[in-house]
mmCIF file of C-alpha atoms in Angstrom:
data_model
loop_
_atom_site.group_PDB
_atom_site.id
_atom_site.type_symbol
_atom_site.label_atom_id
_atom_site.label_comp_id
_atom_site.label_asym_id
_atom_site.label_seq_id
_atom_site.Cartn_x
_atom_site.Cartn_y
_atom_site.Cartn_z
ATOM 1 C CA MET A 251 0.173 0.005 0.088
ATOM 2 C CA LYS A 252 2.664 2.442 -0.788
ATOM 3 C CA ASP A 253 1.974 5.741 -2.004
ATOM 4 C CA THR A 254 5.297 7.545 -3.265
ATOM 5 C CA SER A 255 6.089 11.002 -4.419
ATOM 6 C CA LYS A 256 6.453 9.865 -7.776
ATOM 7 C CA HIS A 257 2.665 8.957 -7.146
ATOM 8 C CA GLN A 258 1.858 12.437 -6.117
ATOM 9 C CA GLY A 259 3.643 13.811 -9.362
ATOM 10 C CA LEU A 260 1.824 11.944 -11.413
ATOM 11 C CA ARG A 261 -1.852 12.934 -9.722
ATOM 12 C CA ASN A 262 -0.518 16.682 -9.756
ATOM 13 C CA GLN A 263 -0.030 15.908 -14.188
ATOM 14 C CA LEU A 264 -3.533 13.924 -14.073
ATOM 15 C CA VAL A 265 -5.125 17.140 -12.191
ATOM 16 C CA SER A 266 -3.598 19.698 -14.910
ATOM 17 C CA VAL A 267 -5.189 17.023 -17.780
ATOM 18 C CA LEU A 268 -8.622 17.641 -16.176
ATOM 19 C CA GLU A 269 -7.595 21.548 -15.471
ATOM 20 C CA GLN A 270 -7.544 21.187 -19.447
ATOM 21 C CA LYS A 271 -10.784 19.226 -19.928
ATOM 22 C CA GLY A 272 -12.718 21.882 -18.664
ATOM 23 C CA ILE A 273 -12.899 20.403 -14.466
ATOM 24 C CA THR A 274 -13.097 23.990 -12.864
ATOM 25 C CA ASP A 275 -14.206 22.649 -9.000
ATOM 26 C CA LYS A 276 -11.515 23.109 -6.732
ATOM 27 C CA ASN A 277 -12.900 20.734 -4.269
ATOM 28 C CA VAL A 278 -13.086 18.040 -7.278
ATOM 29 C CA LEU A 279 -9.613 18.721 -8.490
ATOM 30 C CA ASN A 280 -8.196 18.464 -4.569
ATOM 31 C CA ALA A 281 -9.654 15.221 -3.693
ATOM 32 C CA ILE A 282 -8.543 13.761 -7.130
ATOM 33 C CA SER A 283 -4.484 15.054 -6.622
ATOM 34 C CA LYS A 284 -4.668 13.527 -2.996
ATOM 35 C CA ILE A 285 -6.603 9.756 -3.987
ATOM 36 C CA PRO A 286 -4.063 7.061 -4.597
ATOM 37 C CA ARG A 287 -5.850 5.866 -7.604
ATOM 38 C CA HIS A 288 -2.885 2.905 -8.344
ATOM 39 C CA LEU A 289 -4.231 1.280 -4.856
ATOM 40 C CA PHE A 290 -7.549 0.988 -6.262
ATOM 41 C CA LEU A 291 -6.594 -1.321 -9.279
ATOM 42 C CA ASP A 292 -5.034 -4.553 -10.225
ATOM 43 C CA SER A 293 -1.529 -4.215 -9.787
ATOM 44 C CA SER A 294 -0.694 -5.289 -13.563
ATOM 45 C CA PHE A 295 -2.340 -1.624 -14.040
ATOM 46 C CA ALA A 296 -1.238 0.464 -11.513
ATOM 47 C CA ASP A 297 1.496 1.690 -13.524
ATOM 48 C CA TYR A 298 -1.286 3.558 -15.738
ATOM 49 C CA ALA A 299 -3.260 4.495 -12.565
ATOM 50 C CA TYR A 300 -2.565 8.205 -13.754
ATOM 51 C CA GLN A 301 -3.534 7.995 -17.409
ATOM 52 C CA ASP A 302 -7.054 9.563 -17.988
ATOM 53 C CA LYS A 303 -8.533 6.103 -19.003
ATOM 54 C CA ALA A 304 -11.175 3.723 -17.039
ATOM 55 C CA PHE A 305 -9.429 0.219 -16.698
ATOM 56 C CA PRO A 306 -11.552 -3.063 -15.402
ATOM 57 C CA ILE A 307 -11.465 -4.024 -12.164
ATOM 58 C CA GLY A 308 -13.347 -7.745 -11.930
ATOM 59 C CA ALA A 309 -16.744 -8.957 -11.731
ATOM 60 C CA GLY A 310 -17.160 -7.222 -15.605
ATOM 61 C CA GLN A 311 -17.085 -3.963 -14.027
ATOM 62 C CA THR A 312 -14.357 -1.061 -14.876
ATOM 63 C CA ILE A 313 -13.066 2.019 -12.922
ATOM 64 C CA SER A 314 -14.219 4.949 -14.458
ATOM 65 C CA GLN A 315 -12.048 7.226 -16.599
ATOM 66 C CA PRO A 316 -10.582 9.936 -14.108
ATOM 67 C CA TYR A 317 -12.563 13.015 -16.347
ATOM 68 C CA THR A 318 -15.784 11.213 -15.682
ATOM 69 C CA VAL A 319 -15.621 10.806 -12.001
ATOM 70 C CA ALA A 320 -14.359 14.344 -11.753
ATOM 71 C CA PHE A 321 -17.246 15.324 -14.338
ATOM 72 C CA GLN A 322 -19.603 13.845 -12.511
ATOM 73 C CA SER A 323 -18.632 15.021 -8.973
ATOM 74 C CA GLN A 324 -18.448 18.500 -10.267
ATOM 75 C CA LEU A 325 -22.707 18.719 -11.246
ATOM 76 C CA LEU A 326 -23.050 17.720 -7.708
ATOM 77 C CA GLN A 327 -22.074 20.268 -6.111
ATOM 78 C CA VAL A 328 -20.734 18.532 -3.224
ATOM 79 C CA GLU A 329 -20.763 20.731 -0.159
ATOM 80 C CA ARG A 330 -19.386 19.564 3.652
ATOM 81 C CA ASP A 331 -21.362 17.746 5.183
ATOM 82 C CA HIS A 332 -23.974 16.735 2.279
ATOM 83 C CA LYS A 333 -25.986 13.139 2.247
ATOM 84 C CA VAL A 334 -24.675 11.490 -0.896
ATOM 85 C CA LEU A 335 -26.188 8.488 -2.271
ATOM 86 C CA GLU A 336 -23.800 6.320 -4.664
ATOM 87 C CA ILE A 337 -25.200 4.034 -7.048
ATOM 88 C CA GLY A 338 -22.044 1.543 -7.871
ATOM 89 C CA THR A 339 -19.573 1.585 -5.549
ATOM 90 C CA GLY A 340 -17.015 -0.479 -7.594
ATOM 91 C CA SER A 341 -13.398 -0.227 -7.281
ATOM 92 C CA GLY A 342 -14.488 2.725 -4.398
ATOM 93 C CA TYR A 343 -12.530 5.477 -6.448
ATOM 94 C CA GLN A 344 -15.195 7.500 -6.691
ATOM 95 C CA THR A 345 -16.228 7.010 -3.362
ATOM 96 C CA ALA A 346 -13.123 8.330 -1.988
ATOM 97 C CA VAL A 347 -13.794 11.553 -4.149
ATOM 98 C CA LEU A 348 -16.841 12.519 -2.546
ATOM 99 C CA TYR A 349 -15.624 11.539 1.028
ATOM 100 C CA MET A 350 -12.509 13.730 0.493
ATOM 101 C CA MET A 351 -14.960 16.758 -1.058
ATOM 102 C CA GLY A 352 -16.990 16.271 2.338
ATOM 103 C CA ALA A 353 -19.404 14.534 1.414
ATOM 104 C CA LYS A 354 -21.226 11.715 3.966
ATOM 105 C CA VAL A 355 -21.667 9.217 1.298
ATOM 106 C CA TYR A 356 -24.016 6.387 1.283
ATOM 107 C CA SER A 357 -22.880 3.563 -1.293
ATOM 108 C CA ILE A 358 -24.524 0.572 -3.120
ATOM 109 C CA GLU A 359 -22.720 -2.379 -4.925
ATOM 110 C CA ARG A 360 -24.655 -5.161 -6.036
ATOM 111 C CA GLN A 361 -21.506 -7.458 -7.368
ATOM 112 C CA ASN A 362 -20.541 -9.377 -3.780
ATOM 113 C CA GLU A 363 -16.903 -9.705 -5.084
ATOM 114 C CA LEU A 364 -16.522 -5.655 -5.357
ATOM 115 C CA PHE A 365 -18.867 -5.213 -2.112
ATOM 116 C CA LYS A 366 -15.821 -7.394 0.002
ATOM 117 C CA THR A 367 -12.887 -5.870 -1.417
ATOM 118 C CA THR A 368 -13.715 -2.394 -1.259
ATOM 119 C CA SER A 369 -15.057 -2.871 2.015
ATOM 120 C CA LEU A 370 -11.946 -4.085 3.049
ATOM 121 C CA LEU A 371 -10.199 -1.453 0.935
ATOM 122 C CA LEU A 372 -11.521 2.025 1.932
ATOM 123 C CA PRO A 373 -10.603 1.862 5.533
ATOM 124 C CA LYS A 374 -7.114 0.882 4.846
ATOM 125 C CA LEU A 375 -6.699 4.407 2.825
ATOM 126 C CA GLY A 376 -8.413 6.141 6.060
ATOM 127 C CA ILE A 377 -11.802 6.229 3.742
ATOM 128 C CA ARG A 378 -14.808 6.647 6.040
ATOM 129 C CA PRO A 379 -18.212 6.618 4.439
ATOM 130 C CA LYS A 380 -21.150 6.623 6.204
ATOM 131 C CA HIS A 381 -23.082 3.121 5.175
ATOM 132 C CA LEU A 382 -21.684 0.933 2.239
ATOM 133 C CA SER A 383 -23.973 -1.918 1.235
ATOM 134 C CA PHE A 384 -24.386 -5.051 -0.864
ATOM 135 C CA GLY A 385 -28.072 -4.652 -2.803
ATOM 136 C CA ASP A 386 -29.919 -3.435 -5.820
ATOM 137 C CA GLY A 387 -29.053 -0.041 -6.885
ATOM 138 C CA TYR A 388 -32.536 0.520 -8.889
ATOM 139 C CA LYS A 389 -34.138 0.912 -5.260
ATOM 140 C CA GLY A 390 -31.579 3.305 -3.339
ATOM 141 C CA LEU A 391 -31.284 3.708 0.201
ATOM 142 C CA PRO A 392 -35.179 4.472 1.227
ATOM 143 C CA ASN A 393 -33.989 4.455 5.172
ATOM 144 C CA TYR A 394 -31.468 6.886 4.655
ATOM 145 C CA ALA A 395 -33.370 9.252 2.444
ATOM 146 C CA PRO A 396 -33.491 12.220 1.294
ATOM 147 C CA PHE A 397 -30.601 12.732 0.033
ATOM 148 C CA ASP A 398 -28.503 16.010 -1.337
ATOM 149 C CA SER A 399 -27.456 14.432 -4.172
ATOM 150 C CA ILE A 400 -27.674 10.890 -6.166
ATOM 151 C CA ILE A 401 -24.834 9.446 -8.638
ATOM 152 C CA VAL A 402 -25.384 6.420 -10.593
ATOM 153 C CA THR A 403 -22.122 5.245 -11.922
ATOM 154 C CA ALA A 404 -23.675 3.289 -14.664
ATOM 155 C CA GLY A 405 -25.763 3.379 -17.508
ATOM 156 C CA ALA A 406 -29.661 2.984 -16.727
ATOM 157 C CA PRO A 407 -32.139 2.267 -19.653
ATOM 158 C CA THR A 408 -33.984 5.201 -17.560
ATOM 159 C CA ILE A 409 -34.294 7.021 -14.570
ATOM 160 C CA PRO A 410 -35.276 4.703 -11.889
ATOM 161 C CA GLN A 411 -38.441 6.359 -9.890
ATOM 162 C CA PRO A 412 -37.218 5.094 -6.439
ATOM 163 C CA LEU A 413 -34.276 7.449 -6.910
ATOM 164 C CA MET A 414 -35.831 10.260 -7.877
ATOM 165 C CA ALA A 415 -38.521 10.165 -4.661
ATOM 166 C CA GLN A 416 -35.359 9.783 -2.480
ATOM 167 C CA LEU A 417 -33.924 13.278 -3.367
ATOM 168 C CA LYS A 418 -34.226 16.162 -1.386
ATOM 169 C CA ILE A 419 -35.639 18.896 -2.763
ATOM 170 C CA GLY A 420 -32.837 21.424 -4.224
ATOM 171 C CA GLY A 421 -30.943 18.003 -4.503
ATOM 172 C CA ARG A 422 -28.948 16.669 -7.804
ATOM 173 C CA LEU A 423 -29.421 13.222 -9.375
ATOM 174 C CA VAL A 424 -26.336 12.915 -12.261
ATOM 175 C CA ILE A 425 -26.806 9.863 -14.387
ATOM 176 C CA PRO A 426 -25.818 8.280 -17.590
ATOM 177 C CA VAL A 427 -29.190 7.723 -19.601
ATOM 178 C CA GLY A 428 -29.334 5.055 -22.603
ATOM 179 C CA ASP A 429 -27.377 2.035 -24.099
ATOM 180 C CA ASP A 430 -24.196 2.915 -26.037
ATOM 181 C CA PRO A 431 -22.982 5.590 -25.484
ATOM 182 C CA GLN A 432 -25.283 7.196 -22.863
ATOM 183 C CA ILE A 433 -26.204 10.749 -22.376
ATOM 184 C CA MET A 434 -25.073 11.896 -18.830
ATOM 185 C CA THR A 435 -28.194 13.513 -17.424
ATOM 186 C CA MET A 436 -28.830 15.711 -14.412
ATOM 187 C CA LEU A 437 -32.427 15.951 -12.747
ATOM 188 C CA VAL A 438 -32.845 18.866 -10.125
ATOM 189 C CA ARG A 439 -35.670 18.448 -8.198
ATOM 190 C CA LYS A 440 -37.862 21.599 -8.438
ATOM 191 C CA ASN A 441 -40.742 20.350 -5.721
ATOM 192 C CA GLU A 442 -42.735 17.204 -4.636
ATOM 193 C CA THR A 443 -43.483 16.653 -8.185
ATOM 194 C CA GLN A 444 -41.327 18.614 -10.632
ATOM 195 C CA PHE A 445 -37.562 17.933 -12.017
ATOM 196 C CA GLU A 446 -35.292 20.145 -14.210
ATOM 197 C CA LYS A 447 -33.554 18.230 -16.886
ATOM 198 C CA HIS A 448 -30.439 18.859 -17.936
ATOM 199 C CA GLU A 449 -28.078 17.335 -20.325
ATOM 200 C CA PHE A 450 -24.335 16.662 -21.005
ATOM 201 C CA GLY A 451 -23.043 14.848 -24.027
ATOM 202 C CA GLU A 452 -21.878 11.060 -24.447
ATOM 203 C CA PHE A 453 -20.291 9.146 -21.699
ATOM 204 C CA ARG A 454 -19.780 5.148 -21.949
ATOM 205 C CA PHE A 455 -20.738 3.296 -18.807
ATOM 206 C CA VAL A 456 -21.270 -0.216 -17.934
ATOM 207 C CA PRO A 457 -25.109 -1.134 -17.903
ATOM 208 C CA LEU A 458 -26.601 -0.345 -14.640
ATOM 209 C CA LEU A 459 -28.801 -3.840 -13.587
ATOM 210 C CA GLU A 460 -31.822 -4.349 -12.273
ATOM 211 C CA ASN A 461 -32.544 -7.546 -9.570
ATOM 212 C CA LYS A 462 -29.433 -8.963 -10.132
ATOM 213 C CA ASN A 463 -28.258 -9.780 -6.670
#
């Protein structure tokens, strides 16, 4: 579990790349500059950890490209102590970014092997989400709702209704919608029944699967 000054140098370069690609949220950039992404990857990919690329992490899943993580995180406009629901814990890298941004993170993973690995890894890195669970992300976590924001890290054919219901008024739901590629979509909850929709172009994600535990 080594994190060296060489790794820090590579992270600084990655932050510069993200800034060039239009990421402006200092909170996001600061989190990415601190998190040892190489420790979230299989050792065979560790040398490439700070390239702006996605990599396989097992169970047919990927660790998202840093730009995608940064872009989604920036859309959330996280403030300290915001309650954030993450659908798709995966490697835990996005979880770590949200935690470093000051969020209280509640995260769900449907692949048991990833859930177990990530549950062990995060505390070793000093990252302590409020709640990690193994389950169906489509259902969200109604017992902990409402949330200031919800982030979905897999492509969904439609926006799951339970997630919309678990969002605070004024809250933001960021989700890639569609087959391949997906359209990055943000819903802002205006009141009990109305949501404002924004779209931010094409991204590629693994599919969000329902009832597949």
